[in-house]
């Protein structure tokens, strides 16, 4: 027993030492087989590495895997699998390159996710070592050449270039290769039923846009502006795109908005949109953000979380620059203003955070990081800033970086000392609102907006002329919306003519502001308000339908007929609202109501994305029409890998369990659940 404990302690001590000083893992050649029916991955791995110091053991991170050395391994080593590592024992000699080969099997609990029709990975924050032996240290970079076998019905997408594929009787091998090294959290796989459209960037980089067959008509609006932003970022950053190609794949139930895996961005299919949904919920920002990460995060990687802003702050800033190229200068300053308002509010509450705080929030890393770069660029000028960024990337390509690495390049390029900037923007927790304001008012539009918003408490009669001006064509989206919101300060007799002017505008965002702000809806504006049901905005339609149905019950059938058959966003926001309202409306299509309720209940099943399911649960709970099957689906949702969905489902479960009769229903269905779900529900019930 003592010897075993000592051996474990010895290994643990070694693991905390800097293995990077002992060994350089250079490449892995992986032959993987994905077995969906067992939620299993197995494979043969060839690791190539160079020993930097004499040692008798090295390790790979590997969570709960079975491993076995192969006779074909060039180096005969001793392998030992622990709960989270594979220990490799041998008399390794300094400056010698080695190659080892072994097999492994894993049943990943995270990082590789199995769904009925899709399988995909998420490495960052979840650790690739759950499905592929590797090194979780972001400072270790190696080339990943992945060959994947999967059932023939799947398309398989991975990092790098698809060199070839080989079709066998029951499975197909897909062989991908990379040229340059990356951190393991960026290794990725996607399996599913996908089709593909391609084009090339101005520099000749292949751009691949994947989509499911049912979304063929949504490809253009989903991927709109991709090539333009790609070309812009290559030019703006001044460093050629560092990978062989760029692929994007939408998947269901993804854990985040998107993930910048090297050469392979995976993103939530909630961003797969038609041209109407594009108005309110497009992929452009996420698209640009994940693309920028191919340089900032993938080409150069922050050494640790203290320098995390070098990834998220840069990606946020360059995404905003790309969006400015697409949507214009006013959009750029509006987004800066919105994030500044959030950051200043937190700072004023004493909750501001330093950018170099490794435990800072996403708001700090992303938005304050972007603001720091915006201010820095204004301080040193465009030329010096771009030279610094270019040299920073080129000097540290395929390496790990710190904040000092970047600031040194800024000092060289600008001739300016960066201590004050570092203290003000990276070390200090306070958000410098006065400096930010001076930057914002360089925009004529933003200065005009601030002047308009300052009139909020001014009586309507004193600002009628000003508000009318901003609702006269050509209308600025942001100024027009602000003008509408300020109409609420006046009596309807005074504001009616200005409201009429706003309704007559063809500006979708002005009309959306009308839909949101006019509550209750004045009788005098009813005809105008009803026209919002025909706007090319699913958000406007949803708000207008609900408000009209609620406030004018005598017209409910008319409103329902006008919006019948409209789906809405990917979460079916309008369809699910419509089904609920149709079921509640007395005398409306009574013979169809069982079908409407059945459809709504069907949306709680795992066949649908979590966004659809979440909304269905909310509507059914609201009208108290959850069946036992819906309750089982809710328990399934409580254990979903997407933490936001799981959290909202658990909140709903807590609410339902406050009702004793509902609690008894859950007790009754527990025996019909799988062992894992029954155990979880049992623990939940015992606590109440």
CSV table of C-alpha atoms in Angstrom, one decimal, residues 90-554:
chain,number,residue,atom,x,y,z
A,90,UNK,CA,11.1,4.6,-20.3
A,91,UNK,CA,14.8,5.7,-20.0
A,92,UNK,CA,14.2,8.7,-22.2
A,93,UNK,CA,17.4,10.5,-23.3
A,94,UNK,CA,17.8,14.2,-23.9
A,95,UNK,CA,17.7,15.5,-27.5
A,96,UNK,CA,16.3,12.2,-28.8
A,97,UNK,CA,13.1,12.0,-30.8
A,98,UNK,CA,10.7,9.2,-30.0
A,99,UNK,CA,7.6,7.6,-31.4
A,100,UNK,CA,5.1,5.5,-29.4
A,101,UNK,CA,2.0,3.8,-30.5
A,102,UNK,CA,-0.9,2.5,-28.4
A,103,UNK,CA,-4.6,1.8,-28.5
A,104,UNK,CA,-7.3,3.3,-26.3
A,105,UNK,CA,-11.0,3.3,-25.6
A,106,UNK,CA,-13.1,6.0,-24.0
A,107,UNK,CA,-16.8,6.6,-23.1
A,108,UNK,CA,-16.6,10.4,-22.7
A,109,UNK,CA,-18.8,12.1,-20.1
A,110,UNK,CA,-18.0,15.5,-21.6
A,111,UNK,CA,-16.1,17.2,-24.4
A,112,UNK,CA,-17.5,14.7,-27.0
A,113,UNK,CA,-21.3,14.8,-27.1
A,114,UNK,CA,-23.6,12.2,-28.7
A,115,UNK,CA,-27.0,13.2,-30.0
A,116,UNK,CA,-29.5,11.2,-32.1
A,117,UNK,CA,-28.4,12.7,-35.4
A,118,UNK,CA,-25.2,14.6,-34.6
A,119,UNK,CA,-22.0,14.1,-32.6
A,120,UNK,CA,-19.6,17.0,-31.9
A,121,UNK,CA,-16.8,18.2,-29.6
A,122,UNK,CA,-16.2,21.1,-27.3
A,123,UNK,CA,-12.7,21.2,-25.9
A,124,UNK,CA,-12.3,24.6,-24.3
A,125,UNK,CA,-13.3,24.4,-20.7
A,126,UNK,CA,-14.3,20.8,-21.1
A,127,UNK,CA,-10.9,19.2,-22.0
A,128,UNK,CA,-10.2,17.2,-25.1
A,129,UNK,CA,-8.5,14.6,-23.0
A,130,UNK,CA,-12.0,13.2,-22.3
A,131,UNK,CA,-12.1,11.8,-25.8
A,132,UNK,CA,-8.5,12.0,-27.1
A,133,UNK,CA,-5.3,11.5,-25.1
A,134,UNK,CA,-3.5,14.8,-25.3
A,135,UNK,CA,-2.1,17.5,-23.1
A,136,UNK,CA,-4.6,19.9,-21.4
A,137,UNK,CA,-1.9,22.5,-20.9
A,138,UNK,CA,-2.7,25.3,-23.5
A,139,UNK,CA,1.1,26.0,-23.8
A,140,UNK,CA,1.7,22.6,-25.4
A,141,UNK,CA,1.1,22.7,-29.1
A,142,UNK,CA,1.3,19.8,-31.5
A,143,UNK,CA,0.1,18.9,-35.0
A,144,UNK,CA,-3.1,16.8,-34.9
A,145,UNK,CA,-3.7,14.5,-37.9
A,146,UNK,CA,-7.0,12.9,-37.4
A,147,UNK,CA,-8.5,10.0,-39.3
A,148,UNK,CA,-12.0,9.2,-38.3
A,149,UNK,CA,-14.2,6.2,-39.0
A,150,UNK,CA,-17.9,6.6,-38.6
A,151,UNK,CA,-21.1,5.0,-39.9
A,152,UNK,CA,-21.7,5.7,-43.6
A,153,UNK,CA,-24.6,8.0,-43.1
A,154,UNK,CA,-22.4,10.6,-41.3
A,155,UNK,CA,-20.4,13.4,-42.8
A,156,UNK,CA,-17.3,13.8,-40.7
A,157,UNK,CA,-15.5,17.2,-40.3
A,158,UNK,CA,-12.3,17.8,-38.4
A,159,UNK,CA,-9.3,20.2,-38.2
A,160,UNK,CA,-7.2,20.6,-41.3
A,161,UNK,CA,-7.5,19.4,-44.9
A,162,UNK,CA,-9.6,16.4,-45.9
A,163,UNK,CA,-6.9,14.4,-47.8
A,164,UNK,CA,-9.2,11.5,-48.7
A,165,UNK,CA,-12.0,9.3,-47.6
A,166,UNK,CA,-12.4,5.5,-47.9
A,167,UNK,CA,-15.9,3.9,-48.0
A,168,UNK,CA,-16.2,0.5,-46.4
A,169,UNK,CA,-19.3,-1.8,-46.0
A,170,UNK,CA,-20.5,-0.2,-42.7
A,171,UNK,CA,-18.3,2.8,-42.2
A,172,UNK,CA,-16.3,5.5,-43.9
A,173,UNK,CA,-12.8,6.7,-43.1
A,174,UNK,CA,-12.2,10.4,-43.3
A,175,UNK,CA,-8.5,11.4,-43.3
A,176,UNK,CA,-7.6,14.9,-42.2
A,177,UNK,CA,-4.2,16.5,-42.0
A,178,UNK,CA,-2.8,19.7,-40.5
A,179,UNK,CA,0.5,21.5,-41.2
A,180,UNK,CA,1.0,23.6,-38.1
A,181,UNK,CA,0.7,22.9,-34.3
A,182,UNK,CA,-2.1,24.0,-32.0
A,183,UNK,CA,-3.3,23.6,-28.4
A,184,UNK,CA,-5.3,20.5,-27.7
A,185,UNK,CA,-8.5,22.4,-26.7
A,186,UNK,CA,-8.8,23.4,-30.4
A,187,UNK,CA,-9.0,19.8,-31.7
A,188,UNK,CA,-12.5,19.1,-33.0
A,189,UNK,CA,-14.8,16.7,-34.7
A,190,UNK,CA,-18.4,17.0,-36.0
A,191,UNK,CA,-20.5,14.2,-37.3
A,192,UNK,CA,-23.9,14.6,-38.9
A,193,UNK,CA,-26.0,14.8,-42.0
A,194,UNK,CA,-24.5,17.9,-43.7
A,195,UNK,CA,-24.2,19.4,-47.1
A,196,UNK,CA,-21.6,21.9,-48.2
A,197,UNK,CA,-21.2,25.1,-50.2
A,198,UNK,CA,-17.7,26.6,-50.8
A,199,UNK,CA,-16.0,29.7,-52.1
A,200,UNK,CA,-12.5,31.1,-51.8
A,201,UNK,CA,-11.2,34.2,-50.1
A,202,UNK,CA,-9.3,36.8,-52.0
A,203,UNK,CA,-6.1,35.2,-50.9
A,204,UNK,CA,-7.2,31.8,-52.1
A,205,UNK,CA,-8.2,30.2,-48.8
A,206,UNK,CA,-11.0,27.6,-49.2
A,207,UNK,CA,-14.1,28.6,-47.2
A,208,UNK,CA,-16.5,25.8,-46.4
A,209,UNK,CA,-20.1,26.4,-45.3
A,210,UNK,CA,-21.9,23.4,-43.9
A,211,UNK,CA,-25.6,23.0,-43.4
A,212,UNK,CA,-28.3,20.4,-42.9
A,213,UNK,CA,-30.5,19.5,-46.0
A,214,UNK,CA,-33.6,21.1,-44.5
A,215,UNK,CA,-31.7,24.4,-44.2
A,216,UNK,CA,-30.7,24.7,-47.8
A,217,UNK,CA,-32.7,28.0,-48.3
A,218,UNK,CA,-31.0,29.5,-45.2
A,219,UNK,CA,-27.4,29.2,-46.3
A,220,UNK,CA,-27.0,32.6,-47.8
A,221,UNK,CA,-28.5,34.6,-44.9
A,222,UNK,CA,-26.7,32.5,-42.3
A,223,UNK,CA,-23.3,32.9,-43.9
A,224,UNK,CA,-23.9,36.4,-45.2
A,225,UNK,CA,-20.8,38.6,-45.4
A,226,UNK,CA,-18.4,35.7,-44.4
A,227,UNK,CA,-16.0,36.2,-47.4
A,228,UNK,CA,-16.1,40.0,-47.0
A,229,UNK,CA,-15.2,39.8,-43.3
A,230,UNK,CA,-12.5,37.2,-44.0
A,231,UNK,CA,-10.9,39.3,-46.6
A,232,UNK,CA,-11.2,42.4,-44.4
A,233,UNK,CA,-9.5,40.7,-41.4
A,234,UNK,CA,-6.6,39.4,-43.4
A,235,UNK,CA,-6.0,42.9,-44.7
A,236,UNK,CA,-6.6,44.7,-41.3
A,237,UNK,CA,-4.5,42.3,-39.2
A,238,UNK,CA,-1.7,42.3,-41.8
A,239,UNK,CA,-0.9,38.6,-41.3
A,240,UNK,CA,-2.1,35.9,-43.7
A,241,UNK,CA,-4.7,33.5,-42.4
A,242,UNK,CA,-2.5,30.9,-40.7
A,243,UNK,CA,-4.3,27.6,-41.5
A,244,UNK,CA,-5.0,25.6,-44.6
A,245,UNK,CA,-8.8,26.2,-44.9
A,246,UNK,CA,-11.7,27.6,-42.9
A,247,UNK,CA,-14.8,25.5,-42.2
A,248,UNK,CA,-18.0,26.4,-40.3
A,249,UNK,CA,-20.6,23.9,-39.0
A,250,UNK,CA,-23.8,24.6,-37.2
A,251,UNK,CA,-24.8,22.0,-34.6
A,252,UNK,CA,-27.8,21.5,-32.4
A,253,UNK,CA,-27.7,22.1,-28.6
A,254,UNK,CA,-24.2,23.6,-28.7
A,255,UNK,CA,-22.8,24.7,-25.4
A,256,UNK,CA,-22.0,28.2,-26.5
A,257,UNK,CA,-22.7,30.6,-29.4
A,258,UNK,CA,-19.6,29.4,-31.2
A,259,UNK,CA,-16.2,27.8,-30.7
A,260,UNK,CA,-13.1,28.7,-32.7
A,261,UNK,CA,-11.5,25.3,-33.2
A,262,UNK,CA,-8.5,25.6,-35.5
A,263,UNK,CA,-9.8,25.8,-39.1
A,264,UNK,CA,-13.2,24.5,-37.9
A,265,UNK,CA,-15.6,26.8,-36.2
A,266,UNK,CA,-18.6,25.0,-34.6
A,267,UNK,CA,-21.6,27.2,-33.8
A,268,UNK,CA,-25.1,26.9,-32.5
A,269,UNK,CA,-27.7,26.2,-35.1
A,270,UNK,CA,-29.8,28.9,-33.4
A,271,UNK,CA,-27.9,31.2,-35.8
A,272,UNK,CA,-29.1,29.4,-38.9
A,273,UNK,CA,-31.5,32.0,-40.2
A,274,UNK,CA,-33.7,33.0,-43.1
A,275,UNK,CA,-33.6,36.6,-44.3
A,276,UNK,CA,-36.4,37.7,-41.9
A,277,UNK,CA,-34.6,36.2,-38.9
A,278,UNK,CA,-31.4,37.9,-40.0
A,279,UNK,CA,-32.8,41.3,-39.0
A,280,UNK,CA,-32.9,40.4,-35.3
A,281,UNK,CA,-30.7,37.4,-34.8
A,282,UNK,CA,-27.9,36.9,-37.3
A,283,UNK,CA,-24.6,35.0,-37.2
A,284,UNK,CA,-22.5,38.0,-38.2
A,285,UNK,CA,-21.0,38.9,-34.8
A,286,UNK,CA,-20.3,35.3,-33.8
A,287,UNK,CA,-19.0,34.6,-37.2
A,288,UNK,CA,-16.5,37.5,-37.1
A,289,UNK,CA,-15.5,36.8,-33.5
A,290,UNK,CA,-14.7,33.1,-34.0
A,291,UNK,CA,-12.9,33.9,-37.3
A,292,UNK,CA,-10.7,36.5,-35.5
A,293,UNK,CA,-9.7,33.8,-33.0
A,294,UNK,CA,-8.0,32.0,-35.7
A,295,UNK,CA,-5.2,34.6,-35.2
A,296,UNK,CA,-5.9,35.6,-31.6
A,297,UNK,CA,-6.1,32.4,-29.6
A,298,UNK,CA,-5.1,29.8,-32.2
A,299,UNK,CA,-2.0,31.3,-33.9
A,300,UNK,CA,-0.9,32.9,-30.6
A,301,UNK,CA,-2.4,31.5,-27.3
A,302,UNK,CA,-2.5,33.1,-23.9
A,303,UNK,CA,-0.2,31.3,-21.5
A,304,UNK,CA,-2.8,31.3,-18.7
A,305,UNK,CA,-6.1,33.0,-17.7
A,306,UNK,CA,-4.3,36.1,-16.5
A,307,UNK,CA,-3.8,36.9,-20.1
A,308,UNK,CA,-7.1,35.6,-21.4
A,309,UNK,CA,-8.0,39.1,-22.7
A,310,UNK,CA,-5.3,38.6,-25.4
A,311,UNK,CA,-7.8,36.1,-26.9
A,312,UNK,CA,-11.3,37.3,-26.1
A,313,UNK,CA,-10.6,41.1,-26.1
A,314,UNK,CA,-8.8,40.9,-29.4
A,315,UNK,CA,-11.5,38.7,-31.0
A,316,UNK,CA,-14.2,41.0,-29.7
A,317,UNK,CA,-12.4,44.1,-31.0
A,318,UNK,CA,-11.5,42.7,-34.5
A,319,UNK,CA,-15.1,41.3,-34.8
A,320,UNK,CA,-16.4,44.8,-34.2
A,321,UNK,CA,-14.0,46.2,-36.8
A,322,UNK,CA,-15.3,43.5,-39.3
A,323,UNK,CA,-18.9,44.4,-38.4
A,324,UNK,CA,-18.1,48.1,-39.0
A,325,UNK,CA,-17.0,47.1,-42.5
A,326,UNK,CA,-20.4,45.4,-43.0
A,327,UNK,CA,-22.9,47.6,-41.1
A,328,UNK,CA,-21.2,50.9,-41.0
A,329,UNK,CA,-19.7,53.5,-38.6
A,330,UNK,CA,-22.8,54.2,-36.6
A,331,UNK,CA,-23.2,50.5,-35.7
A,332,UNK,CA,-19.6,50.4,-34.6
A,333,UNK,CA,-20.0,53.3,-32.2
A,334,UNK,CA,-23.4,52.0,-31.0
A,335,UNK,CA,-21.9,48.7,-29.9
A,336,UNK,CA,-19.1,50.5,-28.2
A,337,UNK,CA,-21.6,52.7,-26.4
A,338,UNK,CA,-23.7,49.7,-25.3
A,339,UNK,CA,-20.7,47.9,-23.8
A,340,UNK,CA,-19.4,51.0,-22.2
A,341,UNK,CA,-22.8,51.5,-20.4
A,342,UNK,CA,-22.6,48.0,-19.0
A,343,UNK,CA,-19.0,48.3,-17.9
A,344,UNK,CA,-19.5,51.7,-16.3
A,345,UNK,CA,-22.6,50.5,-14.4
A,346,UNK,CA,-20.6,47.7,-12.9
A,347,UNK,CA,-17.7,50.0,-12.1
A,348,UNK,CA,-19.9,52.5,-10.4
A,349,UNK,CA,-21.3,49.7,-8.2
A,350,UNK,CA,-17.8,48.9,-7.2
A,351,UNK,CA,-17.8,45.7,-9.2
A,352,UNK,CA,-15.3,46.6,-11.8
A,353,UNK,CA,-12.6,44.1,-12.7
A,354,UNK,CA,-9.0,44.3,-13.9
A,355,UNK,CA,-8.4,42.8,-17.3
A,356,UNK,CA,-5.4,40.9,-15.8
A,357,UNK,CA,-7.6,39.4,-13.2
A,358,UNK,CA,-7.6,35.6,-14.1
A,359,UNK,CA,-11.1,35.3,-12.5
A,360,UNK,CA,-12.7,38.2,-14.3
A,361,UNK,CA,-16.1,37.9,-16.0
A,362,UNK,CA,-16.7,37.4,-19.7
A,363,UNK,CA,-17.9,41.0,-19.8
A,364,UNK,CA,-14.5,42.1,-18.7
A,365,UNK,CA,-12.4,39.8,-20.9
A,366,UNK,CA,-14.5,40.5,-24.0
A,367,UNK,CA,-15.9,44.0,-23.8
A,368,UNK,CA,-13.3,45.8,-21.6
A,369,UNK,CA,-10.6,44.0,-23.6
A,370,UNK,CA,-12.1,45.4,-26.8
A,371,UNK,CA,-12.3,48.9,-25.2
A,372,UNK,CA,-8.7,48.7,-24.1
A,373,UNK,CA,-7.6,48.0,-27.7
A,374,UNK,CA,-9.8,50.8,-29.0
A,375,UNK,CA,-8.3,53.3,-26.6
A,376,UNK,CA,-4.8,52.0,-27.3
A,377,UNK,CA,-5.2,52.5,-31.0
A,378,UNK,CA,-6.4,56.0,-30.5
A,379,UNK,CA,-3.3,56.7,-28.3
A,380,UNK,CA,-0.6,55.3,-30.6
A,381,UNK,CA,-2.3,55.8,-34.0
A,382,UNK,CA,-3.4,53.4,-36.7
A,383,UNK,CA,0.0,52.9,-38.2
A,384,UNK,CA,1.8,52.0,-35.0
A,385,UNK,CA,-1.1,49.9,-33.8
A,386,UNK,CA,-1.2,47.8,-37.0
A,387,UNK,CA,2.6,47.4,-37.0
A,388,UNK,CA,2.6,46.2,-33.4
A,389,UNK,CA,-0.2,43.7,-34.0
A,390,UNK,CA,1.5,42.3,-37.1
A,391,UNK,CA,4.9,42.0,-35.3
A,392,UNK,CA,3.3,40.5,-32.2
A,393,UNK,CA,1.6,37.7,-34.3
A,394,UNK,CA,4.7,37.0,-36.5
A,395,UNK,CA,7.1,37.0,-33.6
A,396,UNK,CA,5.1,34.5,-31.6
A,397,UNK,CA,3.4,32.5,-34.3
A,398,UNK,CA,2.3,29.0,-33.0
A,399,UNK,CA,3.5,29.9,-29.5
A,400,UNK,CA,2.1,31.1,-26.2
A,401,UNK,CA,2.1,34.7,-25.2
A,402,UNK,CA,1.7,37.1,-22.3
A,403,UNK,CA,0.4,40.7,-22.1
A,404,UNK,CA,4.0,41.9,-21.9
A,405,UNK,CA,4.8,40.3,-25.3
A,406,UNK,CA,2.1,42.4,-26.9
A,407,UNK,CA,3.0,45.7,-25.0
A,408,UNK,CA,6.7,45.4,-26.0
A,409,UNK,CA,5.7,45.3,-29.6
A,410,UNK,CA,3.4,48.4,-29.1
A,411,UNK,CA,6.3,50.2,-27.4
A,412,UNK,CA,8.7,49.3,-30.3
A,413,UNK,CA,6.2,50.4,-33.0
A,414,UNK,CA,5.0,53.6,-31.3
A,415,UNK,CA,8.0,54.8,-29.4
A,416,UNK,CA,5.7,55.3,-26.5
A,417,UNK,CA,5.9,53.9,-23.0
A,418,UNK,CA,3.0,51.7,-22.0
A,419,UNK,CA,3.1,51.8,-18.2
A,420,UNK,CA,0.3,54.3,-17.8
A,421,UNK,CA,-1.9,52.5,-20.3
A,422,UNK,CA,-1.2,49.2,-18.6
A,423,UNK,CA,-2.1,50.6,-15.2
A,424,UNK,CA,-5.2,52.4,-16.4
A,425,UNK,CA,-6.7,49.7,-18.6
A,426,UNK,CA,-5.2,46.4,-17.6
A,427,UNK,CA,-4.4,46.6,-13.9
A,428,UNK,CA,-7.0,49.0,-12.6
A,429,UNK,CA,-10.5,47.6,-11.9
A,430,UNK,CA,-12.2,51.0,-12.5
A,431,UNK,CA,-13.7,51.6,-15.9
A,432,UNK,CA,-12.5,55.0,-17.1
A,433,UNK,CA,-15.9,56.5,-18.1
A,434,UNK,CA,-14.6,60.1,-18.8
A,435,UNK,CA,-11.9,58.8,-21.2
A,436,UNK,CA,-14.4,56.5,-22.9
A,437,UNK,CA,-16.9,59.4,-23.3
A,438,UNK,CA,-14.3,61.5,-25.0
A,439,UNK,CA,-13.7,58.7,-27.4
A,440,UNK,CA,-17.4,58.1,-28.1
A,441,UNK,CA,-18.2,61.7,-28.9
A,442,UNK,CA,-15.7,61.6,-31.7
A,443,UNK,CA,-18.6,60.1,-33.5
A,444,UNK,CA,-21.1,62.7,-34.8
A,445,UNK,CA,-23.8,60.1,-34.6
A,446,UNK,CA,-23.1,59.1,-31.0
A,447,UNK,CA,-22.8,62.7,-29.9
A,448,UNK,CA,-26.2,63.4,-31.5
A,449,UNK,CA,-27.6,60.3,-29.7
A,450,UNK,CA,-26.4,61.4,-26.3
A,451,UNK,CA,-27.9,64.9,-26.9
A,452,UNK,CA,-31.2,63.3,-27.9
A,453,UNK,CA,-31.2,60.9,-24.9
A,454,UNK,CA,-30.6,63.9,-22.6
A,455,UNK,CA,-34.1,65.1,-23.6
A,456,UNK,CA,-35.8,62.1,-21.9
A,457,UNK,CA,-37.4,64.0,-19.1
A,458,UNK,CA,-38.1,67.1,-21.1
A,459,UNK,CA,-41.9,67.7,-21.7
A,460,UNK,CA,-43.0,66.5,-25.1
A,461,UNK,CA,-44.2,69.8,-26.3
A,462,UNK,CA,-40.7,71.2,-25.9
A,463,UNK,CA,-39.1,68.4,-28.0
A,464,UNK,CA,-41.8,67.6,-30.5
A,465,UNK,CA,-39.9,69.2,-33.3
A,466,UNK,CA,-36.7,67.3,-32.5
A,467,UNK,CA,-38.5,63.9,-32.2
A,468,UNK,CA,-40.3,64.6,-35.5
A,469,UNK,CA,-37.0,65.3,-37.2
A,470,UNK,CA,-35.6,61.9,-36.2
A,471,UNK,CA,-38.7,60.1,-37.5
A,472,UNK,CA,-38.4,61.8,-40.9
A,473,UNK,CA,-36.6,60.0,-43.7
A,474,UNK,CA,-33.8,59.1,-43.9
A,475,UNK,CA,-34.2,57.6,-40.5
A,476,UNK,CA,-31.2,56.5,-38.4
A,477,UNK,CA,-32.1,53.2,-36.7
A,478,UNK,CA,-30.8,54.1,-33.3
A,479,UNK,CA,-32.0,57.8,-33.2
A,480,UNK,CA,-35.4,56.7,-34.6
A,481,UNK,CA,-35.8,54.1,-31.9
A,482,UNK,CA,-34.9,56.6,-29.1
A,483,UNK,CA,-37.3,59.1,-30.5
A,484,UNK,CA,-40.1,56.5,-30.3
A,485,UNK,CA,-39.3,55.6,-26.7
A,486,UNK,CA,-39.5,59.3,-25.8
A,487,UNK,CA,-43.0,59.7,-27.2
A,488,UNK,CA,-44.3,58.0,-24.1
A,489,UNK,CA,-43.6,61.2,-22.1
A,490,UNK,CA,-46.4,63.0,-23.8
A,491,UNK,CA,-50.2,62.7,-23.8
A,492,UNK,CA,-51.7,60.8,-26.8
A,493,UNK,CA,-53.5,63.9,-28.0
A,494,UNK,CA,-50.1,65.6,-28.4
A,495,UNK,CA,-48.1,62.6,-29.7
A,496,UNK,CA,-50.6,61.0,-32.0
A,497,UNK,CA,-49.4,62.8,-35.2
A,498,UNK,CA,-45.8,61.9,-34.4
A,499,UNK,CA,-46.7,58.3,-33.7
A,500,UNK,CA,-48.5,58.2,-37.0
A,501,UNK,CA,-45.3,59.4,-38.7
A,502,UNK,CA,-43.3,56.6,-37.0
A,503,UNK,CA,-45.8,54.0,-38.1
A,504,UNK,CA,-45.7,55.3,-41.6
A,505,UNK,CA,-41.9,54.9,-41.7
A,506,UNK,CA,-40.6,51.7,-43.3
A,507,UNK,CA,-37.8,51.4,-40.8
A,508,UNK,CA,-38.1,48.0,-39.2
A,509,UNK,CA,-36.3,49.1,-36.0
A,510,UNK,CA,-38.5,52.1,-35.5
A,511,UNK,CA,-41.6,50.0,-35.9
A,512,UNK,CA,-40.2,47.4,-33.5
A,513,UNK,CA,-39.8,50.1,-30.9
A,514,UNK,CA,-43.4,51.0,-31.5
A,515,UNK,CA,-44.4,47.3,-30.9
A,516,UNK,CA,-42.5,47.2,-27.6
A,517,UNK,CA,-43.2,50.6,-26.2
A,518,UNK,CA,-47.0,51.0,-26.9
A,519,UNK,CA,-48.4,49.0,-24.0
A,520,UNK,CA,-51.3,49.4,-23.5
A,521,UNK,CA,-52.2,50.0,-27.2
A,522,UNK,CA,-54.3,53.1,-27.6
A,523,UNK,CA,-57.6,52.6,-29.5
A,524,UNK,CA,-56.7,55.5,-31.7
A,525,UNK,CA,-53.5,53.7,-32.9
A,526,UNK,CA,-55.0,50.2,-33.2
A,527,UNK,CA,-55.2,50.1,-37.0
A,528,UNK,CA,-51.5,51.2,-37.2
A,529,UNK,CA,-50.4,48.8,-34.5
A,530,UNK,CA,-52.1,45.9,-36.3
A,531,UNK,CA,-49.9,46.5,-39.3
A,532,UNK,CA,-46.9,45.4,-37.3
A,533,UNK,CA,-48.1,41.8,-37.7
A,534,UNK,CA,-46.9,42.0,-41.3
A,535,UNK,CA,-43.4,43.4,-40.6
A,536,UNK,CA,-40.4,41.4,-41.7
A,537,UNK,CA,-39.2,40.9,-38.2
A,538,UNK,CA,-40.1,37.8,-36.1
A,539,UNK,CA,-39.5,39.8,-32.9
A,540,UNK,CA,-41.9,42.5,-33.9
A,541,UNK,CA,-44.5,40.0,-35.0
A,542,UNK,CA,-44.2,38.1,-31.7
A,543,UNK,CA,-44.6,41.2,-29.5
A,544,UNK,CA,-47.4,42.6,-31.6
A,545,UNK,CA,-49.3,39.3,-31.7
A,546,UNK,CA,-49.2,38.8,-28.0
A,547,UNK,CA,-50.1,42.4,-27.1
A,548,UNK,CA,-53.0,42.5,-29.6
A,549,UNK,CA,-54.4,39.1,-28.5
A,550,UNK,CA,-54.2,40.1,-24.9
A,551,UNK,CA,-55.7,43.6,-25.2
A,552,UNK,CA,-58.3,43.1,-27.9
A,553,UNK,CA,-60.0,39.7,-27.2
A,554,UNK,CA,-62.8,40.5,-29.7
